[in-house]
Amino acid sequence: MFPYHDPVRTRYDTSGVPPQGGYVAKQCPVRAQWDMVRPSAPVPAPPGLERRMARGRQFETEVVAQLIALHPDARAVPGGDRSKRNKDEREQATLAAMTAGVPLILAGRLPADLTQRRVGEPDLLVAAGSSGYRAVDIKHHRCLDGGPGGWPALCSPFDRLGWEWAEPMAGSSARAHKEDLLQLAHYQRMLEACGMAAPDGRVGGIIGVDGVVTWYDLDAPRWVTDSASGRRKHRSTMALYDFEFAFRLDILAIAAQHQADPSVPLLVVPVRIGECPECPWWSWCGPLLRSGSGDPSLLPRVGWRAWRTHRDHGVTDRAGIASLDHRTATLVARRVDLRPVLSALGTLPDDTPVSAVVGERKRAQLARLREAGVTTLGDARTLSPRTAAYCDQLPHGLPEQIDQARAALGTDAVYRRRGISQVGVPRGELEVDIDLENIEEGVYLWGVLVTNRSARASAAAGYHAFGLWDPITPLAEARLFGDFWAWLSRLRESAAAMGLVFRAYCYSAAENTHMRRIAAGAGLLDEVAALTDSEEWVDLRQVFETQLLTGGATGLKHIAPLAGFAWRVDDPGGAESMVRYDQAVSGNGSAAAAARDWLLAYNRCDVEATLALRDWLDQVASGLSSVADLGP
């Protein structure tokens, strides 16, 4: 998802753009452009995406069946073919049901808003207590987390769907999936256009795997966004949606002009974002972005705002970023305005103190200049005017981006960060590597690898798995976690009793997140937090990223090969594991057994990979070259 922005741009005539559904506002704007222009043959959806879509449809069918059983007065709008006549009939049937005040409308199609170029088919329309309707969508993912920290969780049960019945969900917070909420905002605008929106607030709901309707205030200023001035603002889902949808309409209007006249330039160009790998146009955008030294967006954490800032300064590839001066960038990042200092060069004598140019009152800036060895104008001649130009529009983490670009283009696969002379890794006498496997409904496998590094420890070394091969329910997930947690707690207690240093390792935050979520519902949150907030819990990804850099991805599948590790299963990855899980719980005897064997082998490889990486970090990584030794 591209961040909100307020560029000064011309609004285009969008009256000829075909009416669009809610998906367009939440998808990449470049994808919307290619969907119309079709620069190449789109690639088929990968198996993981196909699986998610199929499971999503199955989940929606199951939820609708529950709702129909609970609400005999509900009305389902008949579906059928995709002809215009059928769409018109469905719009008329939906409007008639709303006009009649049907309390729950399933699979409706809202009257097309031709003025604003909108069409939409919300999963549910729920009658409001006073008048009008609110949209609710069914999504096959989790909407609630255990414990505080997210949005307030306001939920209503299936037998009393309406927002008026919603109550705070004790011990939970709501996840905010931006894409879901933008889709709800789309339906909200359509309800307003046909005069059927509830009059008392813009609120929409999501039914996830949690088994309740989670309600969201679409006018709440929840989203931290960028603006043309560079300042960050809080905007509501409605404001975010209005901009994004209008922007996509402009893109489509220009794309149509480009099709009629190829000399008309397209409005947007490819930028690497999170949804790219599953996009049907990645086969087109990927080679473009990788050409030459590579697009800046290929670097870690270079988002749209930083990409645009570099482009505004004439930097359009990774080589351009690598050529910037790190020392100057560090001063810029520390909010030192170098422009008056560099402008004074050649105008004032080189022995002029920079304080005479900057001003004695700007003590913090002068101190930072002194730390960088710049006390006179002559010293400032070693700074880079090209890099100093970023003072007017600083991208977050400019020095980091320079080092990442140099690492990406360097001859080695990985480098030590500046200032890191010795790579440190917390080690224990009794070490446990932990990895989980999950689907949308929850965690079905906890895998652990015990490494005994002390002659005094009596724990059985090797791989242990706590798995569940039946359909996941909240109770079954909690029981599985309880077994795993009891085992881990006994191991920790045994290590403590023997005076051994205990360490538990994960890679990234998934284990931490799921442990806390499940523990919150099982009354174990304090126990789990005592571990994950202590020195005994180590996230190896943080250990790696705070001391080393690659200029690219740092997921375990990318990093473990640096330690010479290779997975012993075909197509290792989270998406494939979900496909295998479906086979493990619903396939025939031999197919299910083969899928379970694959999942256990895959999970075992994951924990073995973190051990191999840890040993490599401990024994080899300190001998790597430093990124500080790389030139532009």
XYZ file of C-alpha atoms in Angstrom:
632
model
C 0.000 0.000 0.000
C 1.309 3.396 -0.947
C 1.281 5.988 1.828
C -1.017 8.984 1.683
C 0.547 11.972 -0.007
C -0.522 15.428 -1.140
C 1.418 16.139 -4.315
C 0.424 19.188 -6.297
C -1.151 17.517 -9.295
C -3.757 18.099 -11.930
C -7.111 16.381 -11.536
C -8.174 14.615 -14.709
C -11.478 13.980 -16.403
C -12.463 10.560 -15.058
C -15.997 10.472 -16.452
C -14.977 7.829 -18.992
C -13.340 5.501 -16.462
C -15.362 2.307 -15.899
C -16.880 2.256 -12.383
C -14.482 0.591 -9.971
C -14.934 -1.718 -6.985
C -13.372 -1.248 -3.583
C -10.304 -3.336 -4.371
C -8.725 -0.698 -6.588
C -8.201 1.755 -3.701
C -6.300 -0.770 -1.613
C -4.076 -2.202 -4.320
C -0.881 -0.833 -5.792
C -1.619 2.092 -8.138
C 0.829 0.661 -10.683
C -1.189 -2.554 -10.704
C -4.352 -0.562 -11.467
C -2.503 1.001 -14.395
C -1.225 -2.325 -15.749
C -4.654 -3.931 -15.345
C -5.819 -1.495 -17.997
C -2.705 -1.189 -20.181
C -1.736 -4.903 -19.909
C 1.955 -4.509 -20.838
C 2.472 -8.292 -20.982
C 0.654 -11.520 -20.305
C -0.204 -11.628 -16.568
C 1.379 -14.473 -14.625
C -0.907 -16.978 -12.878
C -1.517 -16.596 -9.170
C 1.043 -18.543 -7.102
C -0.256 -21.607 -5.208
C -0.149 -19.821 -1.863
C -2.358 -17.003 -3.140
C -4.745 -19.433 -4.822
C -4.978 -21.323 -1.565
C -5.780 -18.152 0.419
C -8.477 -17.166 -2.044
C -10.038 -20.641 -1.997
C -9.951 -20.796 1.801
C -11.416 -17.309 1.932
C -14.357 -18.354 -0.232
C -14.880 -21.484 1.870
C -14.766 -19.442 5.082
C -17.285 -16.951 3.693
C -19.647 -19.800 2.783
C -19.384 -21.230 6.310
C -20.028 -17.862 7.971
C -23.007 -17.112 5.730
C -24.517 -20.502 6.586
C -24.222 -19.672 10.292
C -25.815 -16.268 9.811
C -28.746 -17.636 7.808
C -29.407 -20.196 10.543
C -29.365 -17.466 13.200
C -31.343 -14.888 11.186
C -34.341 -16.458 9.420
C -35.491 -12.987 8.329
C -32.226 -12.373 6.423
C -32.432 -11.945 2.657
C -29.776 -13.235 0.249
C -29.637 -11.410 -3.075
C -29.510 -14.007 -5.885
C -26.216 -14.173 -7.790
C -25.842 -15.667 -11.242
C -23.977 -14.644 -14.346
C -21.950 -11.502 -14.818
C -24.178 -9.892 -17.440
C -25.112 -6.261 -17.101
C -28.750 -7.221 -16.818
C -27.993 -9.486 -13.887
C -25.991 -6.732 -12.189
C -28.858 -4.290 -12.672
C -31.303 -6.814 -11.228
C -29.070 -7.409 -8.204
C -28.749 -3.669 -7.588
C -32.521 -3.284 -7.782
C -33.083 -6.259 -5.462
C -30.575 -4.866 -2.942
C -32.134 -1.415 -3.006
C -35.604 -2.929 -2.589
C -34.413 -4.940 0.436
C -32.888 -1.829 2.017
C -36.008 0.204 1.302
C -38.080 -2.522 2.982
C -35.815 -2.428 6.037
C -34.637 -6.048 5.826
C -32.432 -6.442 8.937
C -29.685 -8.446 7.233
C -28.901 -8.493 3.505
C -26.441 -11.064 2.199
C -24.425 -10.882 -1.052
C -25.982 -7.607 -2.109
C -24.884 -5.253 -4.864
C -25.186 -1.571 -4.036
C -26.652 0.796 -6.630
C -23.845 1.952 -8.910
C -22.560 5.458 -8.192
C -21.869 6.558 -11.746
C -20.983 10.109 -10.740
C -18.101 8.975 -8.542
C -17.415 5.861 -10.670
C -18.106 3.285 -7.946
C -19.603 -0.203 -7.842
C -19.531 -2.522 -4.856
C -20.749 -5.801 -3.431
C -20.434 -5.908 0.373
C -20.719 -9.343 1.954
C -23.323 -8.096 4.447
C -25.513 -5.060 4.913
C -26.675 -4.766 8.514
C -29.600 -2.521 9.360
C -28.825 0.256 11.831
C -30.975 0.769 14.900
C -32.487 4.046 13.707
C -32.347 3.869 9.933
C -29.966 3.042 7.129
C -27.315 0.350 6.835
C -23.727 -0.448 7.686
C -21.415 -2.635 5.599
C -19.738 -5.725 6.996
C -17.177 -7.852 5.133
C -16.074 -11.420 5.828
C -12.303 -11.921 5.861
C -10.400 -15.134 6.479
C -7.907 -13.752 8.964
C -7.700 -12.712 12.580
C -9.131 -9.369 13.706
C -8.326 -9.576 17.428
C -5.108 -9.809 19.414
C -4.723 -10.774 23.030
C -3.866 -7.982 25.422
C -3.676 -4.216 24.915
C -1.696 -2.344 22.297
C -3.935 -2.187 19.229
C -7.158 -0.415 18.404
C -10.053 -0.675 20.901
C -11.889 -3.958 20.327
C -15.621 -3.291 19.949
C -17.391 -6.508 18.944
C -20.884 -7.915 18.490
C -21.944 -11.599 18.358
C -23.410 -13.338 15.318
C -26.908 -13.491 16.796
C -26.900 -9.717 17.396
C -24.823 -8.402 14.533
C -25.526 -4.700 14.731
C -23.101 -2.062 15.913
C -25.690 -1.102 18.527
C -25.039 -4.454 20.231
C -21.274 -4.117 20.182
C -19.358 -4.178 23.456
C -15.678 -3.901 24.363
C -13.930 -7.264 24.131
C -12.180 -7.681 27.468
C -8.507 -8.612 27.229
C -8.323 -8.003 23.474
C -7.372 -5.292 21.026
C -8.447 -4.956 17.399
C -6.098 -5.442 14.500
C -6.422 -2.763 11.840
C -5.995 -4.258 8.381
C -5.791 -1.133 6.281
C -6.927 -2.930 3.136
C -10.097 -4.166 4.863
C -10.961 -0.742 6.179
C -10.432 0.969 2.825
C -12.910 -1.489 1.344
C -15.417 -0.648 4.075
C -14.909 3.055 3.315
C -15.748 2.317 -0.335
C -19.074 0.766 0.689
C -19.725 3.638 3.098
C -19.430 6.181 0.280
C -21.784 4.083 -1.865
C -24.355 3.852 0.928
C -24.165 7.629 1.311
C -24.590 8.106 -2.442
C -27.841 6.105 -2.509
C -29.141 7.621 0.718
C -28.982 4.379 2.695
C -26.087 5.055 5.091
C -26.741 4.933 8.831
C -26.990 8.556 9.999
C -25.137 8.147 13.307
C -21.484 7.776 12.374
C -19.401 6.067 9.710
C -18.771 2.605 11.110
C -18.015 -0.667 9.333
C -17.465 -4.222 10.496
C -15.222 -7.184 9.713
C -16.027 -10.804 10.521
C -12.739 -12.663 10.887
C -11.801 -16.072 12.220
C -12.438 -14.746 15.750
C -16.163 -15.523 15.382
C -17.503 -12.016 16.077
C -18.065 -8.785 14.178
C -15.248 -6.353 14.955
C -16.389 -2.778 14.369
C -14.204 0.113 13.218
C -14.805 3.856 13.331
C -13.938 4.963 9.803
C -13.727 8.639 10.834
C -11.171 8.055 13.596
C -7.814 9.750 12.753
C -5.867 6.513 13.034
C -3.402 6.482 10.146
C -0.052 8.274 10.349
C 0.546 9.566 6.841
C 2.933 11.777 4.892
C 2.097 15.062 3.258
C 3.736 17.227 0.597
C 5.243 19.437 3.322
C 7.094 16.418 4.733
C 5.170 16.605 8.003
C 3.341 13.545 9.270
C -0.376 13.754 9.959
C -3.082 11.531 11.396
C -5.881 10.876 8.922
C -9.055 8.858 9.037
C -9.796 5.794 6.947
C -12.374 7.828 5.016
C -9.836 10.557 4.167
C -7.255 7.966 3.182
C -9.758 6.139 0.992
C -11.023 9.306 -0.712
C -7.527 10.217 -1.797
C -6.457 6.738 -2.868
C -9.627 6.056 -4.867
C -9.486 9.428 -6.657
C -5.802 8.850 -7.413
C -6.587 5.469 -9.011
C -9.314 7.052 -11.147
C -6.783 9.605 -12.409
C -4.338 6.786 -13.181
C -6.967 4.889 -15.145
C -8.035 8.015 -17.048
C -4.468 8.664 -18.189
C -3.930 4.975 -18.944
C -6.919 5.097 -21.288
C -5.435 8.149 -23.030
C -2.100 6.320 -23.315
C -3.800 3.374 -24.989
C -5.342 5.695 -27.548
C -2.124 7.693 -27.988
C 1.127 6.062 -26.747
C 2.841 9.453 -26.708
C 0.758 10.334 -23.617
C 2.991 9.442 -20.626
C 1.596 7.148 -17.968
C 0.993 8.619 -14.536
C 2.921 6.162 -12.328
C 6.039 4.006 -12.644
C 6.899 0.746 -10.850
C 8.107 0.877 -7.257
C 8.887 -2.229 -5.189
C 6.345 -2.769 -2.385
C 5.232 -5.704 -0.259
C 2.536 -7.022 -2.592
C 4.855 -7.261 -5.611
C 5.771 -10.988 -5.397
C 2.123 -12.055 -5.763
C 1.178 -9.462 -8.381
C 0.348 -10.749 -11.884
C 2.494 -7.947 -13.332
C 5.659 -8.640 -11.297
C 7.119 -10.402 -14.326
C 6.953 -7.008 -16.046
C 7.890 -4.686 -13.176
C 10.610 -6.903 -11.664
C 13.030 -6.775 -14.614
C 12.478 -3.026 -14.933
C 13.304 -2.451 -11.280
C 16.344 -4.739 -11.356
C 17.831 -3.250 -14.524
C 21.100 -1.358 -14.231
C 22.141 -1.012 -10.598
C 18.570 -1.505 -9.448
C 15.755 0.759 -8.312
C 16.092 2.421 -4.871
C 12.917 0.681 -3.715
C 14.785 -2.650 -3.823
C 16.705 -1.536 -0.733
C 15.375 -2.491 2.721
C 12.876 -0.017 4.165
C 13.013 2.393 1.235
C 9.320 3.104 0.883
C 7.419 5.333 -1.459
C 8.194 8.578 0.369
C 11.975 7.960 0.393
C 11.815 6.782 -3.238
C 10.104 10.030 -4.236
C 12.576 12.135 -2.244
C 15.521 10.513 -4.013
C 13.832 11.025 -7.357
C 13.253 14.700 -6.559
C 17.022 14.971 -6.024
C 17.894 13.269 -9.294
C 18.789 9.912 -7.713
C 17.015 7.145 -9.587
C 18.980 3.979 -8.802
C 20.964 2.233 -6.081
C 24.252 3.402 -7.567
C 23.078 6.984 -7.150
C 22.342 6.419 -3.472
C 25.667 4.601 -2.983
C 27.482 7.617 -4.475
C 26.164 9.975 -1.788
C 28.532 10.982 1.008
C 27.896 9.133 4.265
C 29.555 11.757 6.501
C 27.471 14.551 5.010
C 24.344 12.398 5.193
C 24.952 11.797 8.890
C 24.960 15.543 9.535
C 21.823 15.976 7.442
C 20.120 13.142 9.339
C 20.999 14.882 12.618
C 19.104 17.974 11.432
C 22.118 20.115 10.651
C 21.204 22.614 7.918
C 24.341 22.661 5.778
C 22.980 24.925 3.063
C 24.088 28.269 4.531
C 27.537 26.832 5.325
C 28.108 25.552 1.786
C 26.661 28.709 0.248
C 29.259 30.754 2.123
C 32.161 28.867 0.516
C 34.031 31.176 -1.830
C 32.215 34.160 -0.375
C 33.854 34.249 3.053
C 37.443 33.245 3.938
C 38.085 29.563 4.636
C 39.176 30.364 8.205
C 35.745 31.802 9.019
C 34.216 29.883 11.969
C 31.054 28.058 10.970
C 29.423 29.627 14.036
C 29.578 32.953 12.216
C 27.433 31.475 9.451
C 25.175 29.121 11.376
C 24.650 31.453 14.315
C 25.859 31.102 17.888
C 22.349 30.344 19.125
C 22.170 27.042 17.205
C 24.286 25.244 19.767
C 23.090 21.728 18.928
C 23.949 22.089 15.242
C 27.339 23.597 16.051
C 28.104 20.730 18.430
C 27.278 18.181 15.736
C 29.476 20.016 13.249
C 32.357 19.987 15.732
C 31.889 16.242 16.257
C 32.214 15.814 12.489
C 35.414 17.912 12.434
C 33.793 20.951 10.808
C 34.680 24.130 12.697
C 35.616 26.448 9.817
C 34.383 26.984 6.287
C 37.556 25.373 5.050
C 36.595 22.184 6.880
C 33.223 22.280 5.128
C 34.881 21.877 1.729
C 35.116 18.150 2.483
C 31.318 17.906 2.620
C 29.188 16.940 -0.368
C 26.870 19.638 -1.751
C 24.890 16.966 -3.587
C 24.204 15.092 -0.357
C 23.650 18.303 1.594
C 20.832 19.139 -0.830
C 18.717 16.573 1.053
C 18.424 19.119 3.892
C 15.310 20.418 2.169
C 13.508 17.031 2.145
C 15.187 14.463 4.361
C 14.302 10.808 3.771
C 14.237 8.827 6.996
C 17.468 6.886 7.484
C 19.555 8.437 4.686
C 22.950 7.231 6.063
C 21.505 3.729 6.431
C 20.249 3.810 2.836
C 23.709 4.770 1.591
C 25.290 1.826 3.410
C 22.571 -0.556 2.256
C 23.087 0.552 -1.356
C 26.848 0.057 -1.096
C 26.341 -3.389 0.453
C 23.863 -4.356 -2.278
C 26.367 -3.403 -4.983
C 29.451 -4.708 -3.181
C 31.282 -7.894 -4.075
C 30.440 -9.652 -0.789
C 27.058 -10.998 0.250
C 27.115 -9.398 3.705
C 29.077 -6.708 5.600
C 29.619 -5.571 9.137
C 27.934 -2.309 10.001
C 29.952 0.802 10.773
C 31.333 0.697 14.283
C 30.912 -3.075 14.645
C 34.353 -4.598 15.118
C 33.200 -7.781 16.851
C 29.844 -9.441 16.142
C 28.221 -10.438 19.411
C 25.672 -13.221 19.886
C 24.056 -14.011 23.248
C 24.812 -17.663 23.974
C 23.589 -20.071 26.629
C 24.712 -23.286 28.186
C 21.277 -24.682 27.377
C 19.871 -23.302 24.115
C 16.437 -23.805 22.557
C 15.562 -22.736 19.011
C 11.808 -22.211 18.550
C 9.762 -21.998 15.365
C 6.014 -22.206 14.784
C 3.785 -23.027 11.835
C 0.349 -21.464 11.553
C -2.607 -20.807 9.302
C -5.275 -18.116 9.537
C -7.109 -19.866 12.372
C -4.051 -20.254 14.575
C -0.849 -22.164 15.382
C -0.822 -25.913 14.729
C 2.855 -26.741 15.296
C 5.539 -25.652 17.752
C 8.971 -27.036 16.919
C 12.013 -26.786 19.184
C 15.652 -27.767 18.890
C 17.515 -28.281 22.170
C 21.293 -27.774 22.168
C 23.171 -28.800 25.295
C 26.424 -26.841 25.575
C 27.189 -27.838 29.154
C 28.321 -31.149 30.593
C 26.100 -30.440 33.625
C 22.805 -30.193 31.687
C 20.652 -33.311 31.638
C 18.133 -32.132 29.026
C 17.655 -34.380 26.019
C 19.182 -32.656 23.026
C 17.564 -32.716 19.607
C 14.320 -31.814 17.872
C 10.924 -31.944 19.585
C 7.573 -31.163 17.954
C 4.209 -30.268 19.462
C 1.709 -30.643 16.638
C -2.027 -30.664 15.994
C -3.352 -32.415 12.893
C -7.058 -31.741 13.386
C -8.895 -28.565 12.345
C -7.803 -25.727 14.610
C -10.202 -24.278 17.155
C -9.331 -21.716 19.842
C -9.580 -24.427 22.505
C -7.371 -26.863 20.579
C -4.796 -24.146 19.890
C -4.726 -23.194 23.571
C -4.269 -26.820 24.630
C -1.421 -27.310 22.169
C 0.295 -24.164 23.396
C -0.237 -25.290 26.993
C 1.638 -28.524 26.292
C 4.487 -26.648 24.614
C 4.658 -24.002 27.337
C 4.652 -26.559 30.156
C 7.539 -28.401 28.497
C 9.508 -25.182 27.934
C 8.853 -24.006 31.497
C 10.139 -27.288 32.939
C 13.280 -26.964 30.834
C 13.883 -23.402 32.049
C 13.273 -24.394 35.661
C 15.710 -27.286 35.337
C 18.374 -24.980 33.867
C 17.826 -22.435 36.644
C 18.055 -25.096 39.336
C 21.436 -26.158 37.964
C 22.678 -22.578 37.601
C 22.889 -22.834 33.809
C 22.506 -19.911 31.417
C 19.326 -20.534 29.411
C 18.585 -18.954 26.035
C 15.557 -19.350 23.750
C 15.932 -18.177 20.144
C 13.456 -17.185 17.439
C 13.879 -15.471 14.100
C 11.673 -12.385 13.773
C 8.642 -11.602 15.923
C 6.057 -14.236 14.924
C 6.703 -16.540 17.886
C 6.606 -13.638 20.320
C 3.346 -12.315 18.851
C 1.501 -15.637 18.817
C 2.766 -16.679 22.239
C 1.445 -13.477 23.779
C -1.861 -13.726 21.905
C -2.581 -17.284 23.007
C -1.233 -16.710 26.502
C -3.552 -13.735 27.008
C -6.571 -15.999 26.559
C -5.106 -18.789 28.677
C -4.123 -16.692 31.689
C -0.418 -17.151 30.974
C 0.441 -13.689 29.665
C 2.520 -12.682 32.693
C 4.548 -15.905 32.490
C 5.151 -15.535 28.761
C 6.036 -11.842 29.089
C 8.534 -12.714 31.822
C 10.394 -14.825 29.267
C 10.052 -12.696 26.135
C 10.973 -9.480 28.000
C 14.084 -11.062 29.514
C 17.621 -11.660 28.286
C 16.725 -15.335 27.930
C 14.646 -14.555 24.809
C 16.717 -13.667 21.742
C 15.427 -12.582 18.332
C 18.246 -13.608 15.978
C 16.939 -11.347 13.239
C 17.547 -8.344 15.482
C 20.983 -9.707 16.344
C 21.761 -9.957 12.627
C 20.264 -6.644 11.474
C 21.798 -4.513 14.228
C 25.311 -5.706 13.363
C 25.292 -6.781 9.701
C 23.704 -5.671 6.463
C 23.208 -7.172 3.031
C 21.482 -4.426 1.061
C 18.573 -6.804 0.509
C 16.210 -9.201 2.212
C 17.041 -10.530 5.682
C 14.471 -13.301 6.030
C 15.760 -16.609 7.352
C 15.530 -18.269 3.913
C 17.852 -15.557 2.540
C 20.274 -15.384 5.469
C 20.790 -18.982 6.618
C 22.554 -19.933 3.339
C 25.319 -17.510 4.394
C 26.069 -20.075 7.092
C 26.072 -22.873 4.515
C 22.627 -24.129 5.531
C 20.172 -25.609 3.016
C 16.599 -26.779 3.596
C 16.027 -30.462 2.972
C 12.485 -30.065 1.621
C 11.167 -28.878 -1.735
C 9.847 -25.292 -1.996
C 10.409 -24.259 1.644
C 8.297 -21.287 2.649
C 5.281 -20.148 4.617
C 2.914 -20.219 1.638
C 3.850 -23.799 0.763
C 3.494 -24.849 4.395
C -0.132 -23.678 4.391
C -0.864 -25.715 1.270
C 0.736 -28.742 2.910
C -1.270 -28.194 6.084
C -4.522 -28.374 4.123
C -3.360 -31.705 2.733
C -2.284 -32.904 6.180
C -5.723 -32.404 7.749
C -8.041 -33.128 4.814
C -6.185 -35.460 2.433
C -6.338 -39.246 2.232
C -4.145 -41.460 4.390
C -0.948 -41.491 2.345
C -1.267 -37.900 1.127
C -1.976 -36.629 4.634
C 0.966 -38.578 6.063
C 3.305 -37.238 3.375
C 2.165 -33.670 4.069
C 2.736 -34.091 7.797
C 6.201 -35.500 7.180
C 6.976 -32.495 4.958
C 5.764 -30.028 7.607
C 7.779 -31.662 10.377
C 10.887 -31.771 8.183
C 10.368 -28.143 7.157
C 9.895 -27.017 10.748
C 12.942 -28.970 11.852
C 15.005 -27.315 9.125
C 13.859 -23.900 10.346
C 15.150 -24.450 13.885
C 18.318 -26.093 12.601
C 18.820 -23.042 10.374
C 18.689 -20.642 13.325
C 21.265 -22.762 15.171
C 23.536 -22.819 12.112
C 23.146 -19.059 11.701
C 23.907 -18.446 15.366
C 27.099 -20.509 15.205
C 28.128 -18.653 12.035
C 27.492 -15.285 13.652
C 29.499 -16.350 16.677
C 32.440 -17.880 14.830
C 32.708 -16.282 11.376
C 30.857 -12.983 11.097
C 33.436 -10.883 12.921
C 35.829 -11.551 10.045
C 33.548 -9.965 7.464
C 34.484 -6.734 5.722
C 33.026 -3.512 7.054
C 30.661 -1.454 4.954
C 32.691 1.554 6.081
C 35.480 0.320 3.811
C 33.260 0.488 0.720
C 33.536 3.611 -1.376
C 30.798 5.250 -3.421
